[in-house]
Amino acid sequence: MFSPLIEDLIRALRCLPGVGPKSAQRMAMYLLEKDRDAAGLLASSLQQAVEKVGRCSRCRTLTEQDVCSLCHNPRRDHTLLCVVETPADVLAIEQAGNYHGLYFVLHGHLSPIDGVGPADLGLDLLGERLGEQVEQGISELIIATNPTVEGEATAQFIAERARAKGVAVSRIAHGVPIGGELEYIDGGTLAHAFNSRTVL
Amino acid sequence: MFSPLIEDLIRALRCLPGVGPKSAQRMAMYLLEKDRDAAGLLASSLQQAVEKVGRCSRCRTLTEQDVCSLCHNPRRDHTLLCVVETPADVLAIEQAGNYHGLYFVLHGHLSPIDGVGPADLGLDLLGERLGEQVEQGISELIIATNPTVEGEATAQFIAERARAKGVAVSRIAHGVPIGGELEYIDGGTLAHAFNSRTVL
């Protein structure tokens, strides 16, 4: 129906998460009809990001710099290291605003079925960092992988390695969300909240 | 929080219709983490489309060709011309599948407040086409602008011009949608449906 270049654009837009055929068509029409400048800008931003964004050599988060701004920041607490699955998790924790240490991004979790092993998650690099004795070294490793089966397995695996290097390891708490109503919480979370109850 | 290139990408993605800050962030993360090939392809598709897609010299729809495939198709009925507001309307009518004539795309509607006059809608080009006597010429002009105040005004304006050139003019029917239930139809549509009732 549309000309080949427009069809190509609609197909390319469908690669975006949450964009189906109708949305892709609407986006293509909008960009071509109303906002070609924005479309040009988006094309060059994409090109630039794809070419230049790599991983921080310290924490593996996405960045075009060699060392990201968080790892570089002298005002962060360099003795705390928080392990997360994705760069988006870093953002979520930063937005919560009460953690001031550094991060380590796994880019996934251990999953033998999908062929994801320790090397893919950069656990050798993490091991090196835990062994480092520059300045004070890492005093505590906080594991914030997702509370899924794979996330828990990854947490256990990393915890054992860290303990072997004599680093204190902790896991963020899981339970009923603050402001949540018990009535609407799923059974698994409630069971976990009972098992992990703390002394008042 | 993110590095400059990633922030630029997130900002650029927000130009897409229906994409807010959270979705843009999710899209940027997805493209950079999971599918850089698709991101590169999207960048080049956008670039190509922005540079090359223009308007058909006959019907003004979006195309990178001089004359679009519909205007070019000898199996279409070249004596029927349907006036629509946008290229997406052409697609909607084509998908309904029972119209086999040609189209003319206004890219908007008359709107003096926004400074949109007849010249912006290509009505001079439409006038030329109605005056043409190549082969059989246009026998009927079907106006399918939206049933909004501006769409109706545009329809009236075009109808007068076409009648002055001796071309038969019609407007697509408006009323209760097929399969719609009266109970849920808005009052304006119902009033119109009563006024436009046909003899059984």
mmCIF file of C-alpha atoms in Angstrom:
data_model
loop_
_atom_site.group_PDB
_atom_site.id
_atom_site.type_symbol
_atom_site.label_atom_id
_atom_site.label_comp_id
_atom_site.label_asym_id
_atom_site.label_seq_id
_atom_site.Cartn_x
_atom_site.Cartn_y
_atom_site.Cartn_z
ATOM 1 C CA MET A 1 0.000 0.000 0.000
ATOM 2 C CA PHE A 2 2.684 2.525 1.004
ATOM 3 C CA SER A 3 5.794 3.162 -1.075
ATOM 4 C CA PRO A 4 8.847 0.931 -0.362
ATOM 5 C CA LEU A 5 10.755 3.467 1.797
ATOM 6 C CA ILE A 6 7.687 4.107 3.969
ATOM 7 C CA GLU A 7 7.064 0.358 4.315
ATOM 8 C CA ASP A 8 10.710 -0.062 5.359
ATOM 9 C CA LEU A 9 10.334 2.673 7.963
ATOM 10 C CA ILE A 10 7.148 1.115 9.389
ATOM 11 C CA ARG A 11 8.866 -2.277 9.589
ATOM 12 C CA ALA A 12 11.925 -0.734 11.280
ATOM 13 C CA LEU A 13 9.772 1.094 13.857
ATOM 14 C CA ARG A 14 8.212 -2.236 14.876
ATOM 15 C CA CYS A 15 11.542 -3.259 16.414
ATOM 16 C CA LEU A 16 10.771 -0.854 19.291
ATOM 17 C CA PRO A 17 9.311 -2.582 22.372
ATOM 18 C CA GLY A 18 5.547 -2.111 22.708
ATOM 19 C CA VAL A 19 5.113 -0.907 19.110
ATOM 20 C CA GLY A 20 2.763 -2.968 16.937
ATOM 21 C CA PRO A 21 1.814 -2.507 13.262
ATOM 22 C CA LYS A 22 -0.792 0.224 13.912
ATOM 23 C CA SER A 23 1.454 2.289 16.202
ATOM 24 C CA ALA A 24 4.389 1.931 13.801
ATOM 25 C CA GLN A 25 2.223 3.221 10.953
ATOM 26 C CA ARG A 26 0.998 6.118 13.070
ATOM 27 C CA MET A 27 4.564 6.975 14.083
ATOM 28 C CA ALA A 28 5.812 6.861 10.474
ATOM 29 C CA MET A 29 2.950 9.095 9.276
ATOM 30 C CA TYR A 30 3.482 11.508 12.142
ATOM 31 C CA LEU A 31 7.222 11.816 11.544
ATOM 32 C CA LEU A 32 6.898 12.243 7.775
ATOM 33 C CA GLU A 33 3.886 14.565 7.888
ATOM 34 C CA LYS A 34 4.508 16.677 10.947
ATOM 35 C CA ASP A 35 8.046 16.477 12.251
ATOM 36 C CA ARG A 36 10.837 15.624 9.830
ATOM 37 C CA ASP A 37 13.372 17.539 11.909
ATOM 38 C CA ALA A 38 12.672 15.290 14.889
ATOM 39 C CA ALA A 39 12.920 12.227 12.648
ATOM 40 C CA GLY A 40 16.321 13.364 11.372
ATOM 41 C CA LEU A 41 17.474 14.021 14.911
ATOM 42 C CA LEU A 42 16.248 10.596 16.046
ATOM 43 C CA ALA A 43 18.126 8.958 13.134
ATOM 44 C CA SER A 44 21.389 10.651 14.068
ATOM 45 C CA SER A 45 20.937 10.011 17.818
ATOM 46 C CA LEU A 46 20.367 6.325 17.115
ATOM 47 C CA GLN A 47 23.372 6.151 14.826
ATOM 48 C CA GLN A 48 25.613 7.902 17.349
ATOM 49 C CA ALA A 49 24.415 5.776 20.268
ATOM 50 C CA VAL A 50 24.768 2.484 18.372
ATOM 51 C CA GLU A 51 28.294 3.377 17.254
ATOM 52 C CA LYS A 52 29.666 4.896 20.418
ATOM 53 C CA VAL A 53 27.853 3.571 23.500
ATOM 54 C CA GLY A 54 29.749 0.710 25.087
ATOM 55 C CA ARG A 55 30.197 -0.451 28.654
ATOM 56 C CA CYS A 56 31.953 1.227 31.553
ATOM 57 C CA SER A 57 35.254 -0.598 32.136
ATOM 58 C CA ARG A 58 34.614 -0.539 35.914
ATOM 59 C CA CYS A 59 30.907 -1.272 36.385
ATOM 60 C CA ARG A 60 29.737 -2.416 32.905
ATOM 61 C CA THR A 61 26.828 0.030 32.746
ATOM 62 C CA LEU A 62 26.027 1.551 29.329
ATOM 63 C CA THR A 63 28.113 4.628 28.567
ATOM 64 C CA GLU A 64 30.190 6.112 25.761
ATOM 65 C CA GLN A 65 32.919 7.033 28.248
ATOM 66 C CA ASP A 66 35.640 4.585 29.305
ATOM 67 C CA VAL A 67 34.651 4.988 32.966
ATOM 68 C CA CYS A 68 31.090 6.162 33.683
ATOM 69 C CA SER A 69 30.259 9.295 35.673
ATOM 70 C CA LEU A 70 29.156 7.255 38.729
ATOM 71 C CA CYS A 71 32.395 5.250 38.979
ATOM 72 C CA HIS A 72 34.292 8.503 38.418
ATOM 73 C CA ASN A 73 32.500 10.473 41.118
ATOM 74 C CA PRO A 74 34.759 11.007 44.189
ATOM 75 C CA ARG A 75 31.713 11.876 46.324
ATOM 76 C CA ARG A 76 30.287 8.337 46.033
ATOM 77 C CA ASP A 77 31.163 5.764 48.674
ATOM 78 C CA HIS A 78 33.735 3.610 46.860
ATOM 79 C CA THR A 79 33.642 0.907 49.568
ATOM 80 C CA LEU A 80 30.046 -0.146 48.752
ATOM 81 C CA LEU A 81 29.234 -2.083 45.592
ATOM 82 C CA CYS A 82 25.683 -2.924 44.516
ATOM 83 C CA VAL A 83 25.157 -5.701 41.939
ATOM 84 C CA VAL A 84 22.152 -5.240 39.606
ATOM 85 C CA GLU A 85 20.907 -7.009 36.490
ATOM 86 C CA THR A 86 20.406 -4.030 34.132
ATOM 87 C CA PRO A 87 21.330 -0.344 33.662
ATOM 88 C CA ALA A 88 17.631 0.466 34.225
ATOM 89 C CA ASP A 89 17.973 -0.994 37.740
ATOM 90 C CA VAL A 90 20.789 1.495 38.411
ATOM 91 C CA LEU A 91 18.419 4.301 37.469
ATOM 92 C CA ALA A 92 15.638 2.942 39.707
ATOM 93 C CA ILE A 93 17.984 2.784 42.718
ATOM 94 C CA GLU A 94 19.418 6.242 41.981
ATOM 95 C CA GLN A 95 15.882 7.646 41.846
ATOM 96 C CA ALA A 96 15.133 6.134 45.266
ATOM 97 C CA GLY A 97 18.038 8.348 46.348
ATOM 98 C CA ASN A 98 19.381 6.765 49.545
ATOM 99 C CA TYR A 99 22.221 4.638 48.159
ATOM 100 C CA HIS A 100 25.510 6.436 47.560
ATOM 101 C CA GLY A 101 27.900 3.624 46.708
ATOM 102 C CA LEU A 102 28.934 2.196 43.324
ATOM 103 C CA TYR A 103 27.236 -0.331 41.055
ATOM 104 C CA PHE A 104 28.107 -3.401 39.074
ATOM 105 C CA VAL A 105 25.825 -4.268 36.132
ATOM 106 C CA LEU A 106 25.521 -7.945 35.149
ATOM 107 C CA HIS A 107 23.450 -7.372 31.960
ATOM 108 C CA GLY A 108 21.332 -10.410 32.750
ATOM 109 C CA HIS A 109 21.359 -13.349 35.161
ATOM 110 C CA LEU A 110 22.825 -16.852 35.194
ATOM 111 C CA SER A 111 20.755 -19.018 32.874
ATOM 112 C CA PRO A 112 22.399 -22.270 31.757
ATOM 113 C CA ILE A 113 19.439 -23.066 29.466
ATOM 114 C CA ASP A 114 20.103 -19.886 27.459
ATOM 115 C CA GLY A 115 23.854 -20.439 27.634
ATOM 116 C CA VAL A 116 24.456 -17.476 29.958
ATOM 117 C CA GLY A 117 27.351 -18.323 32.255
ATOM 118 C CA PRO A 118 29.515 -16.372 34.746
ATOM 119 C CA ALA A 119 31.772 -14.972 31.985
ATOM 120 C CA ASP A 120 28.800 -13.378 30.183
ATOM 121 C CA LEU A 121 27.857 -11.547 33.374
ATOM 122 C CA GLY A 122 31.384 -10.182 33.857
ATOM 123 C CA LEU A 123 31.866 -12.114 37.089
ATOM 124 C CA ASP A 124 35.629 -12.317 36.411
ATOM 125 C CA LEU A 125 35.737 -8.504 36.389
ATOM 126 C CA LEU A 126 33.621 -8.452 39.571
ATOM 127 C CA GLY A 127 36.048 -10.925 41.164
ATOM 128 C CA GLU A 128 38.990 -8.647 40.293
ATOM 129 C CA ARG A 129 37.245 -5.666 41.838
ATOM 130 C CA LEU A 130 36.510 -7.550 45.055
ATOM 131 C CA GLY A 131 40.188 -8.536 45.233
ATOM 132 C CA GLU A 132 41.456 -4.986 44.685
ATOM 133 C CA GLN A 133 43.053 -3.321 47.665
ATOM 134 C CA VAL A 134 43.287 0.189 46.150
ATOM 135 C CA GLU A 135 42.370 2.769 48.787
ATOM 136 C CA GLN A 136 40.036 0.986 51.191
ATOM 137 C CA GLY A 137 38.792 -1.765 48.833
ATOM 138 C CA ILE A 138 35.170 -2.981 48.834
ATOM 139 C CA SER A 139 33.790 -3.410 52.365
ATOM 140 C CA GLU A 140 30.303 -4.648 51.442
ATOM 141 C CA LEU A 141 28.723 -6.182 48.368
ATOM 142 C CA ILE A 142 24.953 -5.536 48.170
ATOM 143 C CA ILE A 143 23.187 -7.921 45.813
ATOM 144 C CA ALA A 144 20.075 -6.437 44.176
ATOM 145 C CA THR A 145 19.313 -8.967 41.440
ATOM 146 C CA ASN A 146 15.618 -9.547 40.760
ATOM 147 C CA PRO A 147 13.732 -11.879 43.155
ATOM 148 C CA THR A 148 13.149 -14.453 40.385
ATOM 149 C CA VAL A 149 14.476 -18.017 40.322
ATOM 150 C CA GLU A 150 17.402 -16.991 38.071
ATOM 151 C CA GLY A 151 18.023 -13.777 40.015
ATOM 152 C CA GLU A 152 18.193 -15.719 43.309
ATOM 153 C CA ALA A 153 20.525 -18.335 41.826
ATOM 154 C CA THR A 154 22.781 -15.551 40.523
ATOM 155 C CA ALA A 155 22.733 -13.890 43.946
ATOM 156 C CA GLN A 156 23.772 -17.150 45.674
ATOM 157 C CA PHE A 157 26.549 -17.747 43.150
ATOM 158 C CA ILE A 158 27.989 -14.238 43.571
ATOM 159 C CA ALA A 159 27.611 -14.337 47.375
ATOM 160 C CA GLU A 160 29.676 -17.531 47.648
ATOM 161 C CA ARG A 161 32.479 -16.073 45.534
ATOM 162 C CA ALA A 162 32.507 -12.818 47.501
ATOM 163 C CA ARG A 163 32.552 -14.601 50.862
ATOM 164 C CA ALA A 164 35.527 -16.659 49.626
ATOM 165 C CA LYS A 165 37.349 -13.351 49.110
ATOM 166 C CA GLY A 166 36.428 -12.185 52.616
ATOM 167 C CA VAL A 167 33.990 -9.474 51.487
ATOM 168 C CA ALA A 168 30.771 -8.966 53.494
ATOM 169 C CA VAL A 169 27.725 -9.743 51.336
ATOM 170 C CA SER A 170 24.113 -8.622 51.793
ATOM 171 C CA ARG A 171 20.900 -8.972 49.817
ATOM 172 C CA ILE A 172 18.270 -6.200 49.612
ATOM 173 C CA ALA A 173 15.086 -7.023 51.587
ATOM 174 C CA HIS A 174 12.052 -8.509 49.853
ATOM 175 C CA GLY A 175 8.556 -8.386 51.309
ATOM 176 C CA VAL A 176 5.355 -6.359 51.306
ATOM 177 C CA PRO A 177 5.944 -3.050 49.435
ATOM 178 C CA ILE A 178 5.644 0.112 51.558
ATOM 179 C CA GLY A 179 2.124 1.495 51.111
ATOM 180 C CA GLY A 180 0.929 -1.899 49.789
ATOM 181 C CA GLU A 181 -2.210 -3.486 51.228
ATOM 182 C CA LEU A 182 -1.875 -7.077 52.454
ATOM 183 C CA GLU A 183 -5.179 -7.962 50.815
ATOM 184 C CA TYR A 184 -3.714 -7.395 47.351
ATOM 185 C CA ILE A 185 -0.242 -8.922 47.843
ATOM 186 C CA ASP A 186 0.478 -12.275 46.168
ATOM 187 C CA GLY A 187 0.984 -15.378 48.291
ATOM 188 C CA GLY A 188 4.655 -15.851 47.417
ATOM 189 C CA THR A 189 5.549 -12.371 48.603
ATOM 190 C CA LEU A 190 3.504 -12.758 51.794
ATOM 191 C CA ALA A 191 5.100 -16.131 52.591
ATOM 192 C CA HIS A 192 8.540 -14.573 52.075
ATOM 193 C CA ALA A 193 7.580 -11.618 54.286
ATOM 194 C CA PHE A 194 6.623 -14.019 57.122
ATOM 195 C CA ASN A 195 9.815 -16.057 56.782
ATOM 196 C CA SER A 196 11.963 -12.921 56.748
ATOM 197 C CA ARG A 197 10.217 -11.218 59.664
ATOM 198 C CA THR A 198 12.438 -9.030 61.868
ATOM 199 C CA VAL A 199 12.409 -8.596 65.662
ATOM 200 C CA LEU A 200 10.573 -5.449 66.799
ATOM 201 C CA MET B 1 21.982 9.835 35.318
ATOM 202 C CA PHE B 2 22.727 8.295 31.907
ATOM 203 C CA SER B 3 25.661 9.343 29.761
ATOM 204 C CA PRO B 4 25.083 12.251 27.309
ATOM 205 C CA LEU B 5 24.571 10.121 24.170
ATOM 206 C CA ILE B 6 22.000 7.924 25.937
ATOM 207 C CA GLU B 7 20.203 11.003 27.302
ATOM 208 C CA ASP B 8 20.127 12.416 23.739
ATOM 209 C CA LEU B 9 18.666 9.164 22.439
ATOM 210 C CA ILE B 10 15.969 9.094 25.147
ATOM 211 C CA ARG B 11 15.068 12.719 24.365
ATOM 212 C CA ALA B 12 14.937 11.987 20.613
ATOM 213 C CA LEU B 13 12.684 8.937 21.134
ATOM 214 C CA ARG B 14 10.186 11.138 22.968
ATOM 215 C CA CYS B 15 9.359 12.858 19.655
ATOM 216 C CA LEU B 16 7.433 9.699 18.696
ATOM 217 C CA PRO B 17 3.672 9.993 19.257
ATOM 218 C CA GLY B 18 2.493 8.150 22.375
ATOM 219 C CA VAL B 19 6.010 7.800 23.824
ATOM 220 C CA GLY B 20 6.577 9.400 27.245
ATOM 221 C CA PRO B 21 9.748 9.523 29.362
ATOM 222 C CA LYS B 22 9.403 5.998 30.772
ATOM 223 C CA SER B 23 8.720 4.348 27.396
ATOM 224 C CA ALA B 24 11.547 6.304 25.758
ATOM 225 C CA GLN B 25 13.937 5.084 28.436
ATOM 226 C CA ARG B 26 12.718 1.513 28.036
ATOM 227 C CA MET B 27 13.125 1.741 24.243
ATOM 228 C CA ALA B 28 16.655 3.176 24.510
ATOM 229 C CA MET B 29 17.705 0.449 26.968
ATOM 230 C CA TYR B 30 16.147 -2.259 24.814
ATOM 231 C CA LEU B 31 17.833 -1.061 21.618
ATOM 232 C CA LEU B 32 21.261 -0.638 23.219
ATOM 233 C CA GLU B 33 21.138 -3.823 25.306
ATOM 234 C CA LYS B 34 19.330 -6.260 23.069
ATOM 235 C CA ASP B 35 19.069 -5.166 19.477
ATOM 236 C CA ARG B 36 21.714 -2.810 18.093
ATOM 237 C CA ASP B 37 21.221 -4.150 14.561
ATOM 238 C CA ALA B 38 17.569 -3.104 14.640
ATOM 239 C CA ALA B 39 18.574 0.312 16.010
ATOM 240 C CA GLY B 40 21.052 0.805 13.158
ATOM 241 C CA LEU B 41 18.428 -0.257 10.640
ATOM 242 C CA LEU B 42 15.891 2.124 12.164
ATOM 243 C CA ALA B 43 18.418 4.971 11.980
ATOM 244 C CA SER B 44 19.091 4.386 8.292
ATOM 245 C CA SER B 45 15.379 3.866 7.449
ATOM 246 C CA LEU B 46 14.544 7.166 9.137
ATOM 247 C CA GLN B 47 17.379 8.950 7.341
ATOM 248 C CA GLN B 48 16.352 7.542 3.960
ATOM 249 C CA ALA B 49 12.671 8.307 4.466
ATOM 250 C CA VAL B 50 13.298 11.861 5.682
ATOM 251 C CA GLU B 51 15.574 12.585 2.733
ATOM 252 C CA LYS B 52 13.654 10.906 -0.067
ATOM 253 C CA VAL B 53 9.950 10.684 0.726
ATOM 254 C CA GLY B 54 8.038 13.551 -0.859
ATOM 255 C CA ARG B 55 4.560 13.862 -2.309
ATOM 256 C CA CYS B 56 3.038 12.253 -5.387
ATOM 257 C CA SER B 57 2.779 14.926 -8.083
ATOM 258 C CA ARG B 58 -0.754 13.705 -8.955
ATOM 259 C CA CYS B 59 -2.446 12.956 -5.611
ATOM 260 C CA ARG B 60 -0.060 14.443 -3.010
ATOM 261 C CA THR B 61 0.149 11.251 -0.947
ATOM 262 C CA LEU B 62 3.509 10.462 0.680
ATOM 263 C CA THR B 63 5.850 8.591 -1.667
ATOM 264 C CA GLU B 64 9.452 8.666 -2.832
ATOM 265 C CA GLN B 65 8.311 8.180 -6.438
ATOM 266 C CA ASP B 66 7.254 11.077 -8.668
ATOM 267 C CA VAL B 67 3.842 9.468 -9.249
ATOM 268 C CA CYS B 68 2.645 6.977 -6.609
ATOM 269 C CA SER B 69 1.735 3.377 -7.343
ATOM 270 C CA LEU B 70 -2.017 4.053 -7.001
ATOM 271 C CA CYS B 71 -2.058 6.932 -9.507
ATOM 272 C CA HIS B 72 0.115 4.802 -11.790
ATOM 273 C CA ASN B 73 -2.091 1.715 -11.675
ATOM 274 C CA PRO B 74 -4.024 1.283 -14.960
ATOM 275 C CA ARG B 75 -6.481 -1.114 -13.255
ATOM 276 C CA ARG B 76 -7.841 1.647 -10.977
ATOM 277 C CA ASP B 77 -10.891 3.619 -12.128
ATOM 278 C CA HIS B 78 -9.329 6.916 -13.219
ATOM 279 C CA THR B 79 -12.732 8.640 -13.480
ATOM 280 C CA LEU B 80 -13.339 8.520 -9.688
ATOM 281 C CA LEU B 81 -11.431 10.785 -7.325
ATOM 282 C CA CYS B 82 -11.733 10.565 -3.530
ATOM 283 C CA VAL B 83 -10.563 13.532 -1.435
ATOM 284 C CA VAL B 84 -9.110 12.644 1.992
ATOM 285 C CA GLU B 85 -7.290 14.576 4.701
ATOM 286 C CA THR B 86 -4.279 12.310 5.303
ATOM 287 C CA PRO B 87 -2.306 9.420 3.746
ATOM 288 C CA ALA B 88 -3.524 7.250 6.664
ATOM 289 C CA ASP B 89 -7.098 7.808 5.413
ATOM 290 C CA VAL B 90 -6.049 6.386 2.020
ATOM 291 C CA LEU B 91 -4.851 3.265 3.808
ATOM 292 C CA ALA B 92 -8.101 2.951 5.809
ATOM 293 C CA ILE B 93 -10.209 3.166 2.630
ATOM 294 C CA GLU B 94 -7.926 0.732 0.776
ATOM 295 C CA GLN B 95 -8.261 -1.745 3.625
ATOM 296 C CA ALA B 96 -12.067 -1.521 3.409
ATOM 297 C CA GLY B 97 -11.454 -2.753 -0.132
ATOM 298 C CA ASN B 98 -14.510 -1.661 -2.132
ATOM 299 C CA TYR B 99 -13.259 1.610 -3.643
ATOM 300 C CA HIS B 100 -11.195 1.305 -6.813
ATOM 301 C CA GLY B 101 -10.781 4.902 -7.932
ATOM 302 C CA LEU B 102 -7.978 7.385 -7.276
ATOM 303 C CA TYR B 103 -7.285 9.630 -4.283
ATOM 304 C CA PHE B 104 -6.371 13.205 -3.581
ATOM 305 C CA VAL B 105 -4.667 13.928 -0.229
ATOM 306 C CA LEU B 106 -5.164 17.386 1.316
ATOM 307 C CA HIS B 107 -2.691 16.924 4.213
ATOM 308 C CA GLY B 108 -5.059 18.756 6.554
ATOM 309 C CA HIS B 109 -8.239 20.808 6.352
ATOM 310 C CA LEU B 110 -9.101 24.485 5.885
ATOM 311 C CA SER B 111 -8.375 26.274 9.138
ATOM 312 C CA PRO B 112 -8.054 30.086 8.875
ATOM 313 C CA ILE B 113 -7.084 30.326 12.581
ATOM 314 C CA ASP B 114 -4.007 28.172 11.931
ATOM 315 C CA GLY B 115 -3.327 29.961 8.640
ATOM 316 C CA VAL B 116 -4.208 26.902 6.531
ATOM 317 C CA GLY B 117 -5.773 28.107 3.285
ATOM 318 C CA PRO B 118 -6.710 26.472 -0.060
ATOM 319 C CA ALA B 119 -3.132 26.720 -1.406
ATOM 320 C CA ASP B 120 -1.763 24.675 1.542
ATOM 321 C CA LEU B 121 -4.223 21.883 0.755
ATOM 322 C CA GLY B 122 -3.198 21.766 -2.923
ATOM 323 C CA LEU B 123 -6.654 22.869 -4.079
ATOM 324 C CA ASP B 124 -5.097 24.550 -7.136
ATOM 325 C CA LEU B 125 -3.693 21.147 -8.164
ATOM 326 C CA LEU B 126 -7.103 19.567 -7.460
ATOM 327 C CA GLY B 127 -8.741 22.262 -9.634
ATOM 328 C CA GLU B 128 -6.365 21.449 -12.498
ATOM 329 C CA ARG B 129 -7.142 17.748 -12.217
ATOM 330 C CA LEU B 130 -10.905 18.390 -12.291
ATOM 331 C CA GLY B 131 -10.418 20.525 -15.429
ATOM 332 C CA GLU B 132 -8.299 17.890 -17.211
ATOM 333 C CA GLN B 133 -9.934 16.149 -20.128
ATOM 334 C CA VAL B 134 -7.262 13.458 -20.648
ATOM 335 C CA GLU B 135 -8.947 10.140 -21.454
ATOM 336 C CA GLN B 136 -12.376 10.393 -19.821
ATOM 337 C CA GLY B 137 -11.594 13.024 -17.149
ATOM 338 C CA ILE B 138 -13.019 12.855 -13.617
ATOM 339 C CA SER B 139 -16.699 11.870 -13.573
ATOM 340 C CA GLU B 140 -17.271 11.992 -9.810
ATOM 341 C CA LEU B 141 -15.501 13.605 -6.889
ATOM 342 C CA ILE B 142 -16.121 11.755 -3.602
ATOM 343 C CA ILE B 143 -15.330 13.864 -0.548
ATOM 344 C CA ALA B 144 -14.196 11.847 2.468
ATOM 345 C CA THR B 145 -12.845 14.552 4.784
ATOM 346 C CA ASN B 146 -13.486 13.944 8.507
ATOM 347 C CA PRO B 147 -16.941 14.801 9.877
ATOM 348 C CA THR B 148 -15.524 17.607 12.059
ATOM 349 C CA VAL B 149 -16.366 21.306 11.765
ATOM 350 C CA GLU B 150 -13.210 21.973 9.723
ATOM 351 C CA GLY B 151 -13.637 18.814 7.664
ATOM 352 C CA GLU B 152 -17.219 19.791 6.769
ATOM 353 C CA ALA B 153 -16.178 23.343 5.847
ATOM 354 C CA THR B 154 -13.411 21.947 3.649
ATOM 355 C CA ALA B 155 -15.905 19.565 2.028
ATOM 356 C CA GLN B 156 -18.309 22.436 1.248
ATOM 357 C CA PHE B 157 -15.523 24.585 -0.178
ATOM 358 C CA ILE B 158 -14.256 21.815 -2.473
ATOM 359 C CA ALA B 159 -17.797 20.824 -3.501
ATOM 360 C CA GLU B 160 -18.618 24.352 -4.693
ATOM 361 C CA ARG B 161 -15.439 24.533 -6.775
ATOM 362 C CA ALA B 162 -16.034 21.123 -8.307
ATOM 363 C CA ARG B 163 -19.664 21.915 -9.172
ATOM 364 C CA ALA B 164 -18.468 25.124 -10.876
ATOM 365 C CA LYS B 165 -16.338 22.898 -13.125
ATOM 366 C CA GLY B 166 -19.324 20.656 -13.890
ATOM 367 C CA VAL B 167 -18.021 17.631 -11.939
ATOM 368 C CA ALA B 168 -20.524 15.551 -9.934
ATOM 369 C CA VAL B 169 -19.701 15.720 -6.207
ATOM 370 C CA SER B 170 -20.671 13.327 -3.417
ATOM 371 C CA ARG B 171 -19.910 13.001 0.284
ATOM 372 C CA ILE B 172 -19.454 9.645 2.029
ATOM 373 C CA ALA B 173 -22.384 8.768 4.345
ATOM 374 C CA HIS B 174 -22.201 9.485 8.066
ATOM 375 C CA GLY B 175 -24.418 7.792 10.638
ATOM 376 C CA VAL B 176 -24.567 4.845 13.012
ATOM 377 C CA PRO B 177 -21.568 2.512 12.389
ATOM 378 C CA ILE B 178 -22.423 -0.985 11.113
ATOM 379 C CA GLY B 179 -22.513 -3.327 14.105
ATOM 380 C CA GLY B 180 -22.870 -0.350 16.472
ATOM 381 C CA GLU B 181 -25.561 -0.366 19.137
ATOM 382 C CA LEU B 182 -27.833 2.679 19.266
ATOM 383 C CA GLU B 183 -27.597 2.744 23.044
ATOM 384 C CA TYR B 184 -23.904 3.601 22.885
ATOM 385 C CA ILE B 185 -23.907 6.062 19.959
ATOM 386 C CA ASP B 186 -23.361 9.771 20.750
ATOM 387 C CA GLY B 187 -26.221 12.232 20.257
ATOM 388 C CA GLY B 188 -24.583 14.151 17.379
ATOM 389 C CA THR B 189 -24.185 11.002 15.298
ATOM 390 C CA LEU B 190 -27.748 9.856 16.061
ATOM 391 C CA ALA B 191 -29.200 13.273 15.150
ATOM 392 C CA HIS B 192 -27.251 13.170 11.885
ATOM 393 C CA ALA B 193 -28.437 9.611 11.224
ATOM 394 C CA PHE B 194 -32.088 10.741 11.603
ATOM 395 C CA ASN B 195 -31.623 13.775 9.353
ATOM 396 C CA SER B 196 -29.897 11.695 6.679
ATOM 397 C CA ARG B 197 -32.375 8.795 6.751
ATOM 398 C CA THR B 198 -32.963 7.048 3.409
ATOM 399 C CA VAL B 199 -36.194 5.678 1.918
ATOM 400 C CA LEU B 200 -36.581 1.919 2.381
#
